[in-house]
XYZ file of C-alpha atoms in Angstrom:
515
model
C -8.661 73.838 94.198
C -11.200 70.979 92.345
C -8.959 71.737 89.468
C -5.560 71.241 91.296
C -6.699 68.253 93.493
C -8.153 66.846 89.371
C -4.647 67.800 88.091
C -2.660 66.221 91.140
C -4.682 62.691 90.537
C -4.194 62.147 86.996
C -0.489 62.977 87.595
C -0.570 60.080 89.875
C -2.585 57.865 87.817
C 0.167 58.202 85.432
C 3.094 57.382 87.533
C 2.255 53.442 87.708
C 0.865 53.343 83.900
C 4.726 54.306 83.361
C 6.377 51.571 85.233
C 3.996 49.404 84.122
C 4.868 49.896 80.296
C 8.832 50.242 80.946
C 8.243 46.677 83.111
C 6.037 45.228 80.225
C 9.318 46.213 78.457
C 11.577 44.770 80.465
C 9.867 41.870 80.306
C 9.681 41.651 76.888
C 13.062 42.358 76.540
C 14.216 39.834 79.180
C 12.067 37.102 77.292
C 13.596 37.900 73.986
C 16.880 37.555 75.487
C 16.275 34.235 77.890
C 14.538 33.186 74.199
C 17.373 34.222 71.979
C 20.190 32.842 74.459
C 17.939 29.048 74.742
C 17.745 28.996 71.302
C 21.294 29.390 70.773
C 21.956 27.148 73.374
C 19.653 24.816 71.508
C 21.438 25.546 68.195
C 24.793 24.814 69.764
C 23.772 21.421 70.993
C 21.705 20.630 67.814
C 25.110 21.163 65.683
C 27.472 19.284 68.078
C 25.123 16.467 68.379
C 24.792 16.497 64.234
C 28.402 16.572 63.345
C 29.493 13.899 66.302
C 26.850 11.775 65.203
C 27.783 12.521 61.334
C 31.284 11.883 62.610
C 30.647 8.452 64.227
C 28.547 7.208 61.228
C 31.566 8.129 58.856
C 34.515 6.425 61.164
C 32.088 3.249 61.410
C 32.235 3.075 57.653
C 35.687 3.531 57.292
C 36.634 1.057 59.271
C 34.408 -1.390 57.665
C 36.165 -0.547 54.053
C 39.724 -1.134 56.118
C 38.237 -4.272 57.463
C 37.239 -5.223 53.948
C 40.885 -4.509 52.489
C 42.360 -6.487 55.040
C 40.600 -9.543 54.466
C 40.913 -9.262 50.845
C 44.354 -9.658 51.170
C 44.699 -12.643 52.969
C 42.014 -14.128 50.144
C 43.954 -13.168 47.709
C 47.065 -14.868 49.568
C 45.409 -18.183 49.701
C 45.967 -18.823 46.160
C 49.704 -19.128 46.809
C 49.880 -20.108 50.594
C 46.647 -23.257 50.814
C 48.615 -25.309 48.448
C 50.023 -28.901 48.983
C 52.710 -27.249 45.890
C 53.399 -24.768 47.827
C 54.647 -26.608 51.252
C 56.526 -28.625 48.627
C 58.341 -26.037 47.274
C 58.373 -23.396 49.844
C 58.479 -25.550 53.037
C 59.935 -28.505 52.191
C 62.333 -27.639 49.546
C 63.011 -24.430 48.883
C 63.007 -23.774 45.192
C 63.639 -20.313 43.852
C 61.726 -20.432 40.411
C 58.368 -21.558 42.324
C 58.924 -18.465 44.586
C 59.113 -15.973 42.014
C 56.459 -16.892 39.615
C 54.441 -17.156 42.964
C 55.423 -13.382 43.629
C 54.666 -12.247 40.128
C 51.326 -13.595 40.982
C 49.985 -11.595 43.794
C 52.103 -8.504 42.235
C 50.744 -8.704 38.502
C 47.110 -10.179 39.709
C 46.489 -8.150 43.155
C 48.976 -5.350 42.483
C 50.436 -6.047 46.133
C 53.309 -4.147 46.789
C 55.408 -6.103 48.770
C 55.641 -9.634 49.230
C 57.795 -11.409 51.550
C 58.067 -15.541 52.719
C 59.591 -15.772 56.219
C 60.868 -19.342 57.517
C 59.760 -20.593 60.517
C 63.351 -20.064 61.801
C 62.665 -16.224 61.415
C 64.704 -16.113 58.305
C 63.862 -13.721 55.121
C 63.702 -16.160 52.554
C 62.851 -13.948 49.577
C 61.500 -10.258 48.928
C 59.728 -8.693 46.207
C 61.084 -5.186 44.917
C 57.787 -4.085 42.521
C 58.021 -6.680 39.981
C 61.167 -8.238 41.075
C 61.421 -10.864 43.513
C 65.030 -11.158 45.564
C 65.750 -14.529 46.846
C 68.409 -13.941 50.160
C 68.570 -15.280 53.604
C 68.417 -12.113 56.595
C 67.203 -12.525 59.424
C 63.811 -10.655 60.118
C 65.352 -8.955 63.716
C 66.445 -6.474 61.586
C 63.040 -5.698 61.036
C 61.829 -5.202 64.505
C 58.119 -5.116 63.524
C 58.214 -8.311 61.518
C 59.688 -9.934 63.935
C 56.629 -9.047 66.134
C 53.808 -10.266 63.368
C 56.573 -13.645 63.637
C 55.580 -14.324 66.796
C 51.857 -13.280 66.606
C 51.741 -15.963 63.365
C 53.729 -18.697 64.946
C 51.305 -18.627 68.349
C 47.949 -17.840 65.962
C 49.006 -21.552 63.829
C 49.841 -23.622 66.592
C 46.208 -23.323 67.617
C 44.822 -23.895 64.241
C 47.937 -26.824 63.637
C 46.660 -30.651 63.721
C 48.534 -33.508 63.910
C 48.198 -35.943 60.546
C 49.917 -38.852 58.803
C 53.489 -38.333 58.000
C 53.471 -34.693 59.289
C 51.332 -32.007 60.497
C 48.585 -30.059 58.746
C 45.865 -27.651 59.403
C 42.341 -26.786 60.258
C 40.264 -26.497 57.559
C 39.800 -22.428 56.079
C 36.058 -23.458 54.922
C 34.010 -20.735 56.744
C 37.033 -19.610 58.701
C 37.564 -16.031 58.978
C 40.474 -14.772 57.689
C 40.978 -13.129 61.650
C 41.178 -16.837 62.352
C 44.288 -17.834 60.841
C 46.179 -15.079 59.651
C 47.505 -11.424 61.141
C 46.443 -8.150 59.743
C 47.180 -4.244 60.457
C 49.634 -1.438 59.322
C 53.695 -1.909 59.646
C 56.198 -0.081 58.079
C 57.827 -1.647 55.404
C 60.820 0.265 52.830
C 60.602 3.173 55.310
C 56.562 3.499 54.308
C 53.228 2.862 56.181
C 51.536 -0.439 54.978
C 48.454 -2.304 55.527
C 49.357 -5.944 55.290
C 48.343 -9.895 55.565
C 50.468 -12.326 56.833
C 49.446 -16.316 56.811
C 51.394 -19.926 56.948
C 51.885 -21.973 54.406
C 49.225 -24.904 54.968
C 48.277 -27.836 52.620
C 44.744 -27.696 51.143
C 44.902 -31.369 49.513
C 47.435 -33.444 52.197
C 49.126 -35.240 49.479
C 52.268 -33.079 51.724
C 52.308 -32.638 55.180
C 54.256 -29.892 57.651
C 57.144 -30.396 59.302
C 57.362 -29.666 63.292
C 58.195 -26.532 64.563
C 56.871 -22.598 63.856
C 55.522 -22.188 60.336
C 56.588 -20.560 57.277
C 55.022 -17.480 56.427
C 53.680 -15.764 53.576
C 53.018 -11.782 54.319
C 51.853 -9.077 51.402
C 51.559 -5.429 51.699
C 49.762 -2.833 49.848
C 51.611 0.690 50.650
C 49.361 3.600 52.021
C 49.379 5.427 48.815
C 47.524 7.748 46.522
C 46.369 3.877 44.986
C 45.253 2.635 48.373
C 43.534 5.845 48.819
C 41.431 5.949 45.799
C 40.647 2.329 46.633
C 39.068 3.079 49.676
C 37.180 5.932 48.838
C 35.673 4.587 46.131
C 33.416 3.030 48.934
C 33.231 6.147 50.820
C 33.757 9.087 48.581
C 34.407 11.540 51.632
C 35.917 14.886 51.090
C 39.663 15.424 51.211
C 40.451 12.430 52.544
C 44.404 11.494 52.731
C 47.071 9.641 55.174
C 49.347 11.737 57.860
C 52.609 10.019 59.124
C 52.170 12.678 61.633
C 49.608 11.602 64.376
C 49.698 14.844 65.907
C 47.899 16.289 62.777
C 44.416 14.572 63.030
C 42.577 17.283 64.553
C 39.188 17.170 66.031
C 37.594 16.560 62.637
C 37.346 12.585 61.679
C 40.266 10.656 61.290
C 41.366 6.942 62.565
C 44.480 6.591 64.152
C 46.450 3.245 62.752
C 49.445 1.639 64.805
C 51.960 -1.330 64.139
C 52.413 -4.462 65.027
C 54.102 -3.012 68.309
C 51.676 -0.674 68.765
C 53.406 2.342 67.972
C 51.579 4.861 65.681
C 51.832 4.923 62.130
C 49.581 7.749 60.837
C 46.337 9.153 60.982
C 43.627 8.922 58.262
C 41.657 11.594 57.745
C 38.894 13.533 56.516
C 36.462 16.330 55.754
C 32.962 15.678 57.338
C 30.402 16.043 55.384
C 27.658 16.875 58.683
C 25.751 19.616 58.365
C 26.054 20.689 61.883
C 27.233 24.300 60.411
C 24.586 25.142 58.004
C 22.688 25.490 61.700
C 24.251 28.800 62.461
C 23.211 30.534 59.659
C 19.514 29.535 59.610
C 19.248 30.680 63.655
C 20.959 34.088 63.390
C 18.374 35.704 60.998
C 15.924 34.454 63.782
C 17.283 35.754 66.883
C 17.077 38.999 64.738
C 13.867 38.909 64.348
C 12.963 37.984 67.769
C 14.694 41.411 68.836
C 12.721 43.058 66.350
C 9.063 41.408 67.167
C 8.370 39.223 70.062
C 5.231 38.272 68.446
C 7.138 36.615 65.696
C 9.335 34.832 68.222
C 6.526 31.680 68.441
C 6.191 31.335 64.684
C 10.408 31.819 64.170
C 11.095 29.225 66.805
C 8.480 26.908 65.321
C 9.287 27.327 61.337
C 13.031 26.967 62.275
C 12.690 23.984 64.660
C 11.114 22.492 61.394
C 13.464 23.373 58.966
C 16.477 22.178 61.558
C 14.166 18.668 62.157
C 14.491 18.718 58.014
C 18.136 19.037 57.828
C 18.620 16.551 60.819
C 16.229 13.814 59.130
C 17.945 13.983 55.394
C 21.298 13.991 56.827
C 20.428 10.805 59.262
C 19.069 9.810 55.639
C 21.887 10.260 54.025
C 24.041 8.257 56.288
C 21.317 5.359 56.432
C 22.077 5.302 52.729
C 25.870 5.328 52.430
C 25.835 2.931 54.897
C 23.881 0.341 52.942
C 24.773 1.521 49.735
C 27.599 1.163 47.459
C 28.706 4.823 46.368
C 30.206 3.942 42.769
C 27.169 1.755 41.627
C 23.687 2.976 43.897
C 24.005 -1.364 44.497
C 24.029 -2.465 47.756
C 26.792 -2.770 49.208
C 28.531 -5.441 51.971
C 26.821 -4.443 55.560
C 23.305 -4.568 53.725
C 24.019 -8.104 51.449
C 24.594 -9.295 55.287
C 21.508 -7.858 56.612
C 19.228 -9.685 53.274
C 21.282 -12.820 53.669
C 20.236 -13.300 57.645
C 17.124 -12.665 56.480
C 16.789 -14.995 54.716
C 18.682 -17.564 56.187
C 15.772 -17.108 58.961
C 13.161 -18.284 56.756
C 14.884 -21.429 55.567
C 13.625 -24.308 54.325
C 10.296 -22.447 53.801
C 11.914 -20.331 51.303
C 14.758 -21.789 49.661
C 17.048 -19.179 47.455
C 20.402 -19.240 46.097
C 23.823 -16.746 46.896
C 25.688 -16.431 43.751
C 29.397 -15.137 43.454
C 30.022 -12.833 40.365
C 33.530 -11.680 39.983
C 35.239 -9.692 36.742
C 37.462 -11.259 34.645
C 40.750 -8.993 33.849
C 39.189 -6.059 35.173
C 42.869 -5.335 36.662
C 44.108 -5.275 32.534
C 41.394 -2.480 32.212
C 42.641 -0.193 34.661
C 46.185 -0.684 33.750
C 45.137 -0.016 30.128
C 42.484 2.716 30.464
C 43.065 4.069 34.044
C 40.765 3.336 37.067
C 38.125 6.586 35.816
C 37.534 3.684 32.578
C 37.415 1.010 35.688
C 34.707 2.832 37.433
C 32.724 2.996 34.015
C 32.965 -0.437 33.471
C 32.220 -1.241 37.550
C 29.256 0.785 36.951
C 27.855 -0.482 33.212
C 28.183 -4.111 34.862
C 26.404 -3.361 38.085
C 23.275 -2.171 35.456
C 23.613 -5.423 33.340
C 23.419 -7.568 35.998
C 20.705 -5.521 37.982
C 18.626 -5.929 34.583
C 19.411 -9.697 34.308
C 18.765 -10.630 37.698
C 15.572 -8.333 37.808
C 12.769 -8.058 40.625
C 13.409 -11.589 42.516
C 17.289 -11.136 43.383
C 18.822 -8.422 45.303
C 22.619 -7.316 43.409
C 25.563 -6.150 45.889
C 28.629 -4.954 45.401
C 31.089 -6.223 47.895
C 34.556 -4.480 46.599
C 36.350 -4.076 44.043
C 35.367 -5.899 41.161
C 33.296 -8.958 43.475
C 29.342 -8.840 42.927
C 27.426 -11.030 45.257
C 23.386 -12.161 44.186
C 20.830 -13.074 46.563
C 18.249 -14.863 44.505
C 14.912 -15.424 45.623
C 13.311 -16.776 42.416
C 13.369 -19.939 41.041
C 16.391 -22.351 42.818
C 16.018 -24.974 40.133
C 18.725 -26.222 37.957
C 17.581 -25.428 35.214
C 16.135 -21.713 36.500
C 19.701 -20.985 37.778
C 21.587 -22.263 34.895
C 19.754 -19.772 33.128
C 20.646 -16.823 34.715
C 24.078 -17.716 35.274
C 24.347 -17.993 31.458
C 22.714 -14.456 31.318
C 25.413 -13.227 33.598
C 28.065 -14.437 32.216
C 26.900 -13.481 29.061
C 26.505 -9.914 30.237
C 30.394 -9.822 30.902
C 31.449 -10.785 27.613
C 29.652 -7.701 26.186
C 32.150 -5.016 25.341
C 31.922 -2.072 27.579
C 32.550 1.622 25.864
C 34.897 3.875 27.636
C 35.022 7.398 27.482
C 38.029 7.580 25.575
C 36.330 6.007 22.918
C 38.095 2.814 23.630
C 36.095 -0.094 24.200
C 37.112 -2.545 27.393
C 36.500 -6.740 26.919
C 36.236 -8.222 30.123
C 34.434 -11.479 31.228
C 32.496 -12.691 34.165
C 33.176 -15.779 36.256
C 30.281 -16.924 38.478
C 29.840 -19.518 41.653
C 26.544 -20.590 42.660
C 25.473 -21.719 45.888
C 21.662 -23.027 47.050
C 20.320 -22.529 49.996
C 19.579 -24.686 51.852
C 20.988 -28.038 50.022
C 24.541 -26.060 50.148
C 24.429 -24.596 53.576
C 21.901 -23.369 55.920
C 24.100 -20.573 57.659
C 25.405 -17.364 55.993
C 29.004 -17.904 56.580
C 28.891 -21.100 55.144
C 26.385 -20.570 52.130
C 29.122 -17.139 51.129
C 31.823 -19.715 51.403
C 30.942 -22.247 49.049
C 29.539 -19.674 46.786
C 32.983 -18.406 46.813
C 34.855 -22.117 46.293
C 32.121 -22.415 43.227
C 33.673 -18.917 42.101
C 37.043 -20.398 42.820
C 36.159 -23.830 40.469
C 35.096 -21.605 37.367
C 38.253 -19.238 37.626
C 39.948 -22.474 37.766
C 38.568 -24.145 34.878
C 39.326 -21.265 32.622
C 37.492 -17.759 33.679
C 34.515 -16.735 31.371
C 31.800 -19.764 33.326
C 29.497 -20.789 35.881
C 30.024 -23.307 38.557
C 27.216 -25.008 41.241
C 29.039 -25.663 44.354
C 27.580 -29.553 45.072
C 29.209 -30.124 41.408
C 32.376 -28.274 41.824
C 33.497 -30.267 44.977
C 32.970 -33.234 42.496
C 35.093 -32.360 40.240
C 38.922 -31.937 39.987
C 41.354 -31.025 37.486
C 43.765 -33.749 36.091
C 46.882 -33.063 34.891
C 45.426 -32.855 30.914
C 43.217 -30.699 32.126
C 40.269 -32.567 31.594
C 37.574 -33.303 35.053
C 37.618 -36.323 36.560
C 35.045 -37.627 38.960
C 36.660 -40.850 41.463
C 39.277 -40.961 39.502
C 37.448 -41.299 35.952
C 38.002 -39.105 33.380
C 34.708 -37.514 32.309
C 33.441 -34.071 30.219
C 32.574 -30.762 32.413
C 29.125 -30.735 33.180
C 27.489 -27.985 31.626
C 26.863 -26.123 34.422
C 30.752 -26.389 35.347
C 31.526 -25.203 31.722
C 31.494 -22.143 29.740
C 28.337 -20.139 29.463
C 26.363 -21.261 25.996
């Protein structure tokens, strides 16, 4: 009976011990799972939240490099369109010769692809074909869309018109942006998506004046093309990245939608992200297998991968901090940072004076249509590293498209100091580059320098004049260096030769070649 009743007992002592282990089981088990299933959950946020930020970093920058092109155009424009010559002959009397060696300019210079001049009647006056420039009369309603950028132009210049002596003219384009007085987007032009520029024809000297009435218009394209496309990667060197006429085709991957004039869409660019949102899923698997395996591993899993996911999320945030201050051809800074450092330091003016100086190649176009652009990217690249070693430690070197360099120099502003660079510089860019063909490239380097604060005290207006003292040395000959304060003395006469109030006088030094 003692042995029974003993028996009986330890048979119940076991029955609880049992459901105590299978519910310590359960347990477990149920925190593995509510573990495994939050840190999934986690991992599915973590990746969405990487690749839509990675997303929204990479459509910012590409619509600052589209921003960029667009402006560019209309610069390049002004050469033709700001020109008392040019209401002369385009405005006031039509002459045909003037309008094709005006063509051949922005075709053989800027490689636009399309030029056009529209009358402020809304007649076709001429129309480039690649390097051929047809002078008829149509009228633009058969082109729907540039009818539409018309209207947008004519409205857009009777704000900026002013009434003068004899005429009309213009405000002035000094510090303007180009958004100011000129249209820019995508139309279709020859049956193919375009991005494109369209200002009047304005004086820049008043020695001519504009008639009344809606202006006449000068509008250049660049077709969306593998050319275009290598352009603008070059800033942004994403992965696959190509032009749809298709809008339905974009996806949920990044891509910019572009419309016309009339709002209609054109296309879609797009492109590969390069987030790293889904090297997440194979770092968590191999966890939540070991968390099935061990719960006493499921602390130190959760903890080591957290890390390593914090790691991935801080060099990819990296990364993009980087490309977006960074030019990706030449490791120089690029346009959104030479902003940033020229605030800066337009803040601490006139307790720390320094000087923005405008470097741009000299037939750097001849290269690529020599060479090829892979020989343009080598010489982009060997001049970014001579004038990084010329400027050295007290200016910062940025690379603001194509072949324009901007300097912010905080060393010495002098004369003297700056001539002395400039000459370095410019010297720099008469050095033959080597190619990889074994070929060896001679380009040159013009250079506009303007001081801070003598020249300007704002950024807009201290990037302008550097620009106009650019403008002054391409004008005197290319190959040169050119202070701002002296370039708006000076002006060209007809022999070529600098006058100052009407006397003819020698370049100064500074406005001359590079010794």
């Amino acid at each position: 009976m003692t042995e029974f009743r003993r028996r009986y007992s330890d048979q119940n002592a076991k029955i609880p011990r049992q459901h105590i282990s299978r519910l310590a089981f359960l347990l477990a088990g149920l925190l593995i799972a509510v573990t495994s299933v939050s840190l999934l959950f986690v991992g599915y946020v973590a990746s969405q939240a990487s690749r839509q930020q990675a997303i929204a970093n990479e459509e910012r920058l590409f619509r600052s490099a589209l921003a960029d092109h667009l402006r560019t155009i209309v610069r390049e424009q002004i050469v033709i369109a700001s020109s008392d010559q040019s209401v002369q002959k385009l405005v006031r009397n039509f002459d045909p010769a003037y309008v094709r060696s005006s063509f051949d300019t922005l075709w053989s210079t800027y490689s636009h692809s399309k030029v056009m001049l529209i009358s402020g009647e809304g007649d076709v006056l001429a129309e480039s074909f690649a390097d051929y420039t047809h002078v008829i009369r149509r009228p633009i309603s058969e082109t729907p869309e540039l009818e539409v950028i018309h209207e947008k132009m004519k409205a857009l210049y009777l704000q900026n018109r002013v009434r003068v002596p004899g005429g009309f003219g213009h405000k002035s384009l000094q510090g303007a942006d180009p958004g100011e007085y000129a249209v820019m987007g995508f139309v279709h032009i020859d049956g193919k998506p375009a991005i494109f520029g369209a200002m009047p024809i304005i004086p820049d000297d008043y020695q001519e004046t504009l008639p009344d009435g809606p202006p006449t218009v000068l509008l250049s394209a660049l077709y969306v093309d593998a050319f275009l496309l290598d352009q603008l990667n070059a800033q942004l060197n994403f992965a696959n990245f190509g032009f749809d006429a298709e809008t339905g085709t974009a996806g949920s991957g990044p891509h910019h939608l572009v419309t016309g004039p009339d709002g209609d869409p054109l296309g879609v660019f797009r492109w590969d992200s390069q987030t790293v949102g889904e090297s997440l899923w194979p770092t968590i698997v191999p966890v939540i297998v070991i968390l099935s395996l061990a719960l006493g591993a499921l602390a130190f899993g959760i903890a080591w991968r957290i890390g390593q996911l914090t790691t991935s999320l801080q060099a990819s945030e990296h990364q993009n901090r980087y490309l977006a201050l960074h030019d990706t051809l030449t490791g120089l800074a690029n346009r959104l940072q030479f902003n940033r450092v020229l605030e800066s330091s337009v803040k601490n003016l006139p307790d720390k004076p320094f000087a923005v100086i405008h470097c741009d190649l000299d037939k750097f176009k001849a290269v690529n249509d020599t060479f090829g652009h892979a020989a343009g990217d080598i010489v982009i690249r060997t001049m970014a590293e001579r004038l990084t070693t010329a400027v050295g430690k007290p200016g910062l070197v940025c690379r603001i498209g194509g072949d324009e360099f901007m300097v912010i120099y905080r060393g010495s502003v002098t004369r003297e100091g700056l001539s002395d660079l400039s000459r370095a510089l410019v010297a720099a860019g008469e050095l033959p580059v080597p190619i990889s063909s074994g070929e060896i490239a001679q380009i040159g380097l013009s250079v506009g320098i303007a001081i801070a604060p003598k020249d300007g005290s704002t950024a807009e207006l201290l990037v302008t004049r550097s620009d106009a003292a650019l403008y002054q040395s391409k004008k005197l000959g290319r190959g040169r260096y050119s202070f701002y304060a002296e370039s708006q003395e000076m002006e060209v006469g007809p022999d070529g030769v600098l006058t100052l109030s009407g006397e003819v006088r020698r370049p100064r030094a500074a406005s001359g070649p590079a010794e």
